[in-house]
């Protein structure tokens, strides 16, 4: 977001009338409202004050940058105000503040703040910029100084400025982005249940040596462990989607509602997703109801979970349970009907769906379709089991055969992807697809199709509801299964290598895992927390990018990773007390965010940290 497009004559005041902090915030908000940037002035002002409670936004040299992300913002904008007398804003150096920049960003977009703040920071450190701004006599002069653009006197000139609607996400796109984060938060908690349950069930079947679930002895016990994991994952999925939306009070409604949807109405995982979102929004709305002070403490542990569970379960039982079940049944019938059109067509559809989003909703439709019929039509898992593992195996082979097409961090991620592919975890390819979707996704889809169709053509039968080579002992037609895996993975690798360009990377950079990392307590100038859905590659790629940039800039940084193996290098209260700000680089919700209530936060996704680490570290939000 270019700051040039965010400052307009209508949002500049060279003679602020305010005498207090309260008055200056109100006056700047009124500028934004008059310019048509706000839907609700009072709501945005309240959000500004919420941000001020986290930490005063007054800085040195008389500069203050109040800012907030708010649903009340209709169009992102920056209001600029100059006070000729100065205002006691509560700045850290105790001096009066006389130059104000108010940033208004729509809630749900974490990129606008950091981009604009980075550009403002670069201007504010220019020699003489602040003094020159204080001396301007007209709005036009201020605009030239702020945007470095020669302007005309006529307001009509500003109609030629870039249309923000073409460069800033629409409200619909912002809502979809938030929904995606909630979904990924749920799936990230669901994955361990599927992995543990699927592998244990597969092992029990594999060791038994026959195509059925063991019924006696210790193998039957192991099978029950696996079945428990594969049974619970839908409740966990729905529960943590609701938790992401409404915090802990949403957990019980989401889990209980999903359990009822799946066990009583056979809605499958799709029902769990729908119920999770429903429960989360129900509790979110309940939390907006003002409770009497005497009942506030009961809200989160009693009222919200109780009422939320009743409303959610009632909706499942009396409204949405049956329609979702019918939709799932229609989808399964549609896929089953494809079998009559030939295995090539069915294999193409299932292979593409299985590989497309690597463990996401589309993948789950295809895999659950095959898994649910493993006892009656195990040939379906014969092809799908191959398609499950070809995305990560294909990317692992690509990094092995053509290392110059990948960065050092991606080559390391390729090793992990290879292991994950062998045990049937498609998520191993997610880091590559997220970093370069235009090239990677078509390649893994093609590989999934080739692998799935090959398995069908070789009449492979897989008696385990899982993929990868870990299930080979219970596969009939092992040679076809191996050939299908290799052909599919090689297809993915070949297409990726063909499409990707050679990476120019400094091969002489430090090989250390922690480039500029600080592990001691209270030593870091900047803090960071990284977290991604799988908790594997993106989490650590983002961390290493920040550490490397910190070393280049001479900045001491401490990075906490919230990954598959828990929280590492945990940030403490002493770290927060000593640091200037913290960077949240995440694709799912950060754990224990209340630790950072008293420090400035830069909130971005992991991809931003990987691609723009230096810019983030230069920011002073």
Coordinates of C-alpha atoms in Angstrom, one line a residue, residues 63-468:
X63 CA 5.9 12.9 16.6
X64 CA 2.8 10.8 17.5
X65 CA 1.4 8.0 15.3
X66 CA -2.0 6.9 16.7
X67 CA -3.4 3.9 14.7
X68 CA -6.0 1.2 14.8
X69 CA -7.4 -1.7 12.8
X70 CA -11.2 -1.3 13.0
X71 CA -14.3 -2.6 11.3
X72 CA -15.4 1.0 11.4
X73 CA -12.9 1.9 8.6
X74 CA -14.4 1.8 5.1
X75 CA -11.3 2.9 3.2
X76 CA -7.7 2.9 4.5
X77 CA -6.3 6.4 5.1
X78 CA -3.8 8.6 6.9
X79 CA -4.8 11.8 8.7
X80 CA -2.0 14.3 9.2
X81 CA -2.2 17.1 11.8
X82 CA 0.2 19.8 13.0
X83 CA -0.2 21.6 16.3
X84 CA 1.5 25.0 16.5
X85 CA 1.5 25.1 20.3
X86 CA 2.2 21.4 21.1
X87 CA 0.2 18.9 23.1
X88 CA 1.0 16.8 26.1
X89 CA 0.5 13.4 24.5
X90 CA 2.4 11.4 27.0
X91 CA 5.4 10.7 24.8
X92 CA 8.3 8.7 26.2
X93 CA 10.7 11.6 26.2
X94 CA 8.3 13.8 28.1
X95 CA 8.3 16.5 25.4
X96 CA 5.2 18.0 23.7
X97 CA 3.9 16.4 20.5
X98 CA 3.2 18.6 17.5
X99 CA 3.2 16.3 14.4
X100 CA 0.5 13.7 14.3
X101 CA -0.1 10.8 11.8
X102 CA -3.4 8.8 12.4
X103 CA -3.5 5.5 10.5
X104 CA -6.9 4.0 9.8
X105 CA -6.9 0.4 8.6
X106 CA -9.9 -2.0 8.0
X107 CA -9.8 -4.8 10.6
X108 CA -8.8 -8.2 9.2
X109 CA -5.9 -6.9 7.1
X110 CA -2.5 -7.2 8.8
X111 CA -0.5 -5.7 6.0
X112 CA -1.7 -2.1 5.7
X113 CA -0.2 -1.1 9.1
X114 CA 3.2 -2.5 8.5
X115 CA 3.5 -1.1 4.9
X116 CA 2.4 2.4 5.8
X117 CA 4.4 2.5 9.1
X118 CA 7.5 1.4 7.2
X119 CA 7.1 4.2 4.7
X120 CA 6.4 6.7 7.4
X121 CA 9.4 5.6 9.3
X122 CA 11.6 6.0 6.2
X123 CA 10.4 9.6 5.8
X124 CA 10.6 10.5 9.5
X125 CA 14.3 9.6 9.7
X126 CA 15.2 11.8 6.7
X127 CA 17.3 14.8 7.8
X128 CA 15.1 17.9 8.0
X129 CA 11.8 16.2 7.1
X130 CA 10.0 16.9 10.4
X131 CA 11.2 20.5 10.5
X132 CA 10.2 21.1 6.9
X133 CA 6.7 19.6 7.6
X134 CA 6.3 22.0 10.6
X135 CA 7.1 25.0 8.4
X136 CA 4.7 24.3 5.5
X137 CA 2.1 27.0 5.0
X138 CA -0.4 25.3 2.6
X139 CA -2.0 21.9 2.4
X140 CA -0.5 21.5 -1.1
X141 CA 3.0 22.1 0.2
X142 CA 2.4 19.5 2.9
X143 CA 1.1 17.0 0.4
X144 CA 4.2 17.5 -1.9
X145 CA 6.5 16.9 1.1
X146 CA 4.6 13.9 2.3
X147 CA 4.1 12.1 -1.0
X148 CA 7.0 13.5 -3.1
X149 CA 4.4 14.2 -5.9
X150 CA 4.0 17.6 -7.5
X151 CA 0.3 18.5 -7.2
X152 CA -2.0 20.9 -8.9
X153 CA -4.1 23.4 -7.0
X154 CA -7.4 22.0 -8.3
X155 CA -9.0 19.3 -6.3
X156 CA -10.0 17.6 -9.6
X157 CA -6.3 16.5 -9.8
X158 CA -6.9 14.1 -7.0
X159 CA -9.5 12.2 -9.0
X160 CA -6.6 10.8 -11.1
X161 CA -5.0 9.2 -8.0
X162 CA -4.9 5.4 -7.9
X163 CA -8.3 3.8 -7.1
X164 CA -7.9 2.2 -3.7
X165 CA -10.5 -0.5 -4.6
X166 CA -8.0 -1.9 -7.2
X167 CA -5.1 -2.2 -4.8
X168 CA -6.7 -2.9 -1.4
X169 CA -8.7 -6.1 -0.6
X170 CA -12.4 -5.7 -0.7
X171 CA -14.4 -6.4 2.5
X172 CA -15.3 -9.8 1.1
X173 CA -11.7 -10.7 0.5
X174 CA -10.9 -9.5 4.1
X175 CA -13.6 -11.7 5.5
X176 CA -12.4 -14.7 3.5
X177 CA -8.9 -14.1 4.8
X178 CA -10.1 -14.2 8.4
X179 CA -12.2 -17.3 7.7
X180 CA -9.1 -19.0 6.2
X181 CA -7.1 -18.2 9.4
X182 CA -9.9 -19.7 11.6
X183 CA -10.0 -22.8 9.4
X184 CA -6.2 -23.2 9.4
X185 CA -6.2 -22.8 13.2
X186 CA -8.7 -25.7 13.4
X187 CA -6.8 -27.9 11.0
X188 CA -3.5 -27.3 12.7
X189 CA -4.9 -28.8 15.9
X190 CA -6.7 -31.6 14.0
X191 CA -3.6 -32.9 12.2
X192 CA -2.0 -34.6 15.2
X193 CA -5.1 -36.6 15.7
X194 CA -5.3 -37.8 12.1
X195 CA -1.6 -38.6 12.1
X196 CA -1.6 -40.5 15.4
X197 CA -4.9 -42.2 14.6
X198 CA -4.2 -43.1 11.0
X199 CA -0.7 -44.4 11.6
X200 CA -1.7 -46.5 14.6
X201 CA -4.6 -48.0 12.7
X202 CA -2.4 -48.6 9.7
X203 CA 0.3 -50.3 11.8
X204 CA -2.2 -52.6 13.5
X205 CA -3.6 -53.6 10.1
X206 CA -0.1 -53.9 8.6
X207 CA 1.3 -56.1 11.4
X208 CA -1.8 -58.4 11.4
X209 CA -1.1 -59.3 7.8
X210 CA -4.7 -59.3 6.6
X211 CA -7.0 -56.7 5.1
X212 CA -9.1 -56.0 8.1
X213 CA -9.0 -54.4 11.5
X214 CA -7.7 -56.8 14.2
X215 CA -10.2 -58.0 16.6
X216 CA -8.1 -59.8 19.2
X217 CA -5.0 -59.1 21.3
X218 CA -2.7 -56.1 21.5
X219 CA -3.2 -55.3 17.8
X220 CA -6.9 -54.8 18.4
X221 CA -6.0 -52.4 21.2
X222 CA -3.7 -50.5 18.9
X223 CA -6.4 -50.4 16.3
X224 CA -8.8 -48.9 18.8
X225 CA -6.3 -46.2 19.6
X226 CA -6.1 -45.3 16.0
X227 CA -9.9 -45.4 15.6
X228 CA -10.2 -43.1 18.6
X229 CA -7.9 -40.5 16.9
X230 CA -9.8 -40.7 13.6
X231 CA -13.1 -40.4 15.5
X232 CA -12.1 -37.4 17.6
X233 CA -10.5 -35.3 14.9
X234 CA -13.8 -33.9 13.7
X235 CA -14.7 -32.6 17.2
X236 CA -11.2 -31.1 17.5
X237 CA -11.6 -29.5 14.1
X238 CA -14.9 -27.8 14.9
X239 CA -13.9 -26.9 18.5
X240 CA -10.7 -25.1 17.5
X241 CA -12.3 -23.3 14.7
X242 CA -14.7 -21.9 17.2
X243 CA -11.9 -21.3 19.7
X244 CA -10.0 -19.2 17.0
X245 CA -13.1 -17.0 16.5
X246 CA -14.3 -16.6 20.1
X247 CA -11.4 -17.8 22.3
X248 CA -11.9 -20.4 25.0
X249 CA -15.6 -19.9 25.5
X250 CA -16.1 -21.2 22.0
X251 CA -14.3 -24.4 22.6
X252 CA -17.1 -26.4 24.2
X253 CA -19.9 -25.3 21.8
X254 CA -17.7 -26.1 18.8
X255 CA -16.6 -29.5 20.0
X256 CA -20.0 -30.7 21.3
X257 CA -21.8 -29.3 18.3
X258 CA -19.4 -31.0 15.9
X259 CA -19.6 -34.3 17.8
X260 CA -23.4 -34.3 17.5
X261 CA -23.3 -33.3 13.8
X262 CA -20.9 -36.1 13.0
X263 CA -22.1 -38.9 15.2
X264 CA -25.9 -38.3 15.0
X265 CA -26.3 -36.9 11.5
X266 CA -23.2 -38.3 9.6
X267 CA -22.2 -34.9 8.3
X268 CA -18.6 -35.8 8.2
X269 CA -15.8 -33.3 8.5
X270 CA -17.7 -30.8 6.4
X271 CA -20.3 -30.6 9.1
X272 CA -17.6 -30.1 11.7
X273 CA -16.3 -27.1 9.8
X274 CA -19.7 -25.5 9.4
X275 CA -20.6 -26.1 13.0
X276 CA -17.2 -24.8 14.2
X277 CA -17.8 -21.5 12.4
X278 CA -21.4 -21.4 13.6
X279 CA -20.4 -22.0 17.2
X280 CA -17.6 -19.4 17.0
X281 CA -19.8 -16.7 15.7
X282 CA -22.6 -17.5 18.2
X283 CA -20.2 -17.1 21.1
X284 CA -18.6 -14.1 19.5
X285 CA -22.0 -12.4 19.4
X286 CA -22.8 -13.5 23.0
X287 CA -19.7 -11.9 24.2
X288 CA -20.9 -8.5 22.8
X289 CA -23.8 -8.6 25.3
X290 CA -23.0 -6.3 28.2
X291 CA -23.3 -8.4 31.4
X292 CA -23.8 -6.9 34.9
X293 CA -20.6 -6.4 36.8
X294 CA -21.5 -9.1 39.3
X295 CA -21.8 -11.7 36.5
X296 CA -18.7 -10.7 34.4
X297 CA -16.5 -13.3 35.9
X298 CA -19.0 -16.0 35.1
X299 CA -19.2 -15.1 31.4
X300 CA -16.3 -17.0 30.0
X301 CA -16.5 -20.1 32.2
X302 CA -20.2 -20.6 32.5
X303 CA -22.6 -18.3 30.6
X304 CA -21.0 -18.2 27.1
X305 CA -20.1 -22.0 27.0
X306 CA -23.5 -23.0 28.3
X307 CA -25.7 -20.8 26.1
X308 CA -23.4 -21.2 23.1
X309 CA -23.5 -25.0 23.4
X310 CA -27.3 -25.0 23.6
X311 CA -27.8 -22.7 20.7
X312 CA -25.2 -24.5 18.5
X313 CA -26.5 -28.0 19.3
X314 CA -30.1 -26.8 18.9
X315 CA -29.2 -25.5 15.5
X316 CA -27.6 -28.7 14.5
X317 CA -30.5 -30.8 15.7
X318 CA -33.4 -28.7 14.4
X319 CA -32.0 -26.7 11.5
X320 CA -28.7 -27.5 9.8
X321 CA -27.8 -31.1 10.7
X322 CA -30.0 -32.8 8.1
X323 CA -29.2 -30.4 5.2
X324 CA -25.4 -30.8 5.8
X325 CA -25.8 -34.6 5.9
X326 CA -27.8 -34.5 2.7
X327 CA -25.1 -32.4 1.0
X328 CA -22.4 -34.8 2.2
X329 CA -24.4 -37.8 0.9
X330 CA -24.9 -36.1 -2.4
X331 CA -21.2 -35.5 -2.7
X332 CA -20.4 -39.1 -2.0
X333 CA -23.0 -40.3 -4.4
X334 CA -21.6 -38.1 -7.1
X335 CA -18.1 -39.4 -6.6
X336 CA -19.4 -43.0 -6.5
X337 CA -21.3 -42.4 -9.7
X338 CA -18.0 -41.4 -11.4
X339 CA -16.8 -45.0 -10.9
X340 CA -19.3 -46.1 -13.6
X341 CA -17.6 -43.6 -16.1
X342 CA -14.3 -45.4 -15.9
X343 CA -11.4 -45.5 -13.5
X344 CA -9.4 -42.9 -15.5
X345 CA -12.1 -40.2 -15.0
X346 CA -12.5 -41.1 -11.3
X347 CA -8.8 -41.3 -10.7
X348 CA -8.3 -37.9 -12.3
X349 CA -10.9 -36.3 -10.1
X350 CA -9.8 -38.0 -6.9
X351 CA -6.1 -37.4 -7.6
X352 CA -6.6 -33.7 -8.3
X353 CA -8.7 -33.2 -5.2
X354 CA -6.4 -35.2 -3.0
X355 CA -3.3 -33.2 -4.1
X356 CA -4.8 -29.8 -4.6
X357 CA -4.9 -28.4 -1.0
X358 CA -2.7 -31.0 0.7
X359 CA -4.8 -31.9 3.7
X360 CA -7.3 -29.1 3.3
X361 CA -11.1 -29.3 2.8
X362 CA -10.9 -30.5 -0.8
X363 CA -8.3 -33.1 0.0
X364 CA -10.5 -34.3 2.9
X365 CA -13.5 -34.8 0.7
X366 CA -11.6 -37.1 -1.6
X367 CA -9.7 -39.0 1.1
X368 CA -12.7 -39.5 3.3
X369 CA -14.7 -40.7 0.4
X370 CA -12.0 -43.4 -0.2
X371 CA -11.4 -44.1 3.5
X372 CA -15.1 -44.6 4.3
X373 CA -15.3 -47.4 1.7
X374 CA -12.0 -49.1 2.5
X375 CA -13.8 -52.2 3.6
X376 CA -16.1 -52.5 0.5
X377 CA -14.0 -50.8 -2.2
X378 CA -10.4 -50.8 -1.1
X379 CA -9.2 -50.1 -4.7
X380 CA -10.2 -46.5 -4.1
X381 CA -7.6 -46.2 -1.4
X382 CA -5.2 -47.9 -3.7
X383 CA -5.1 -44.8 -5.9
X384 CA -5.8 -42.2 -3.3
X385 CA -3.1 -43.5 -1.0
X386 CA -0.6 -42.8 -3.8
X387 CA -2.0 -39.3 -4.4
X388 CA -1.7 -38.5 -0.7
X389 CA 2.1 -38.8 -0.7
X390 CA 3.0 -37.6 -4.2
X391 CA 2.9 -33.8 -3.4
X392 CA 5.6 -33.9 -0.6
X393 CA 7.6 -36.6 -2.3
X394 CA 7.5 -34.7 -5.6
X395 CA 8.8 -31.5 -3.9
X396 CA 11.5 -33.5 -2.1
X397 CA 12.7 -34.9 -5.4
X398 CA 12.6 -31.5 -7.0
X399 CA 14.9 -30.0 -4.3
X400 CA 17.2 -33.0 -4.7
X401 CA 17.5 -33.0 -8.5
X402 CA 17.6 -29.2 -9.0
X403 CA 18.8 -27.6 -5.8
X404 CA 19.7 -24.3 -7.7
X405 CA 15.9 -23.7 -8.2
X406 CA 15.4 -23.5 -4.4
X407 CA 16.6 -21.4 -1.5
X408 CA 18.7 -23.0 1.2
X409 CA 15.7 -23.0 3.6
X410 CA 13.5 -24.7 1.0
X411 CA 16.1 -27.4 0.4
X412 CA 16.0 -28.1 4.1
X413 CA 12.2 -28.2 4.0
X414 CA 12.5 -30.7 1.1
X415 CA 14.2 -33.2 3.4
X416 CA 11.3 -33.0 5.9
X417 CA 8.8 -33.2 3.0
X418 CA 10.3 -36.5 1.8
X419 CA 9.9 -38.1 5.2
X420 CA 6.3 -36.8 5.5
X421 CA 5.5 -38.1 2.1
X422 CA 6.7 -41.6 2.9
X423 CA 4.4 -41.8 5.9
X424 CA 1.4 -40.3 4.0
X425 CA 1.3 -36.7 5.3
X426 CA 0.4 -34.4 2.3
X427 CA 1.0 -31.2 4.4
X428 CA 4.7 -31.6 3.8
X429 CA 4.2 -29.7 0.5
X430 CA 2.3 -26.8 1.9
X431 CA 5.4 -24.5 2.5
X432 CA 6.3 -24.8 -1.2
X433 CA 2.8 -24.2 -2.4
X434 CA 2.3 -21.2 -0.1
X435 CA 5.6 -19.6 -1.3
X436 CA 5.0 -20.2 -5.0
X437 CA 1.4 -21.3 -5.7
X438 CA 1.4 -20.5 -9.4
X439 CA 4.1 -23.0 -10.1
X440 CA 3.8 -25.6 -7.3
X441 CA 0.0 -26.2 -7.2
X442 CA -0.4 -27.2 -10.9
X443 CA 2.7 -29.5 -10.5
X444 CA 1.4 -31.3 -7.5
X445 CA -2.1 -31.6 -9.0
X446 CA -0.6 -33.2 -12.1
X447 CA 1.4 -35.5 -10.0
X448 CA -1.6 -36.5 -7.9
X449 CA -3.6 -37.3 -11.0
X450 CA -0.8 -39.4 -12.6
X451 CA -0.2 -41.3 -9.4
X452 CA -3.9 -42.0 -8.7
X453 CA -4.7 -43.1 -12.2
X454 CA -1.6 -45.3 -12.3
X455 CA -2.8 -47.0 -9.1
X456 CA -6.2 -47.6 -10.5
X457 CA -4.8 -49.0 -13.8
X458 CA -2.6 -51.5 -11.9
X459 CA -5.6 -52.6 -9.8
X460 CA -3.9 -51.7 -6.6
X461 CA -5.8 -52.5 -3.4
X462 CA -5.0 -50.7 -0.1
X463 CA -6.7 -52.1 2.9
X464 CA -5.6 -49.3 5.2
X465 CA -7.3 -45.8 5.3
X466 CA -3.9 -44.1 4.9
X467 CA -1.3 -43.3 2.3
X468 CA 2.4 -43.4 1.8

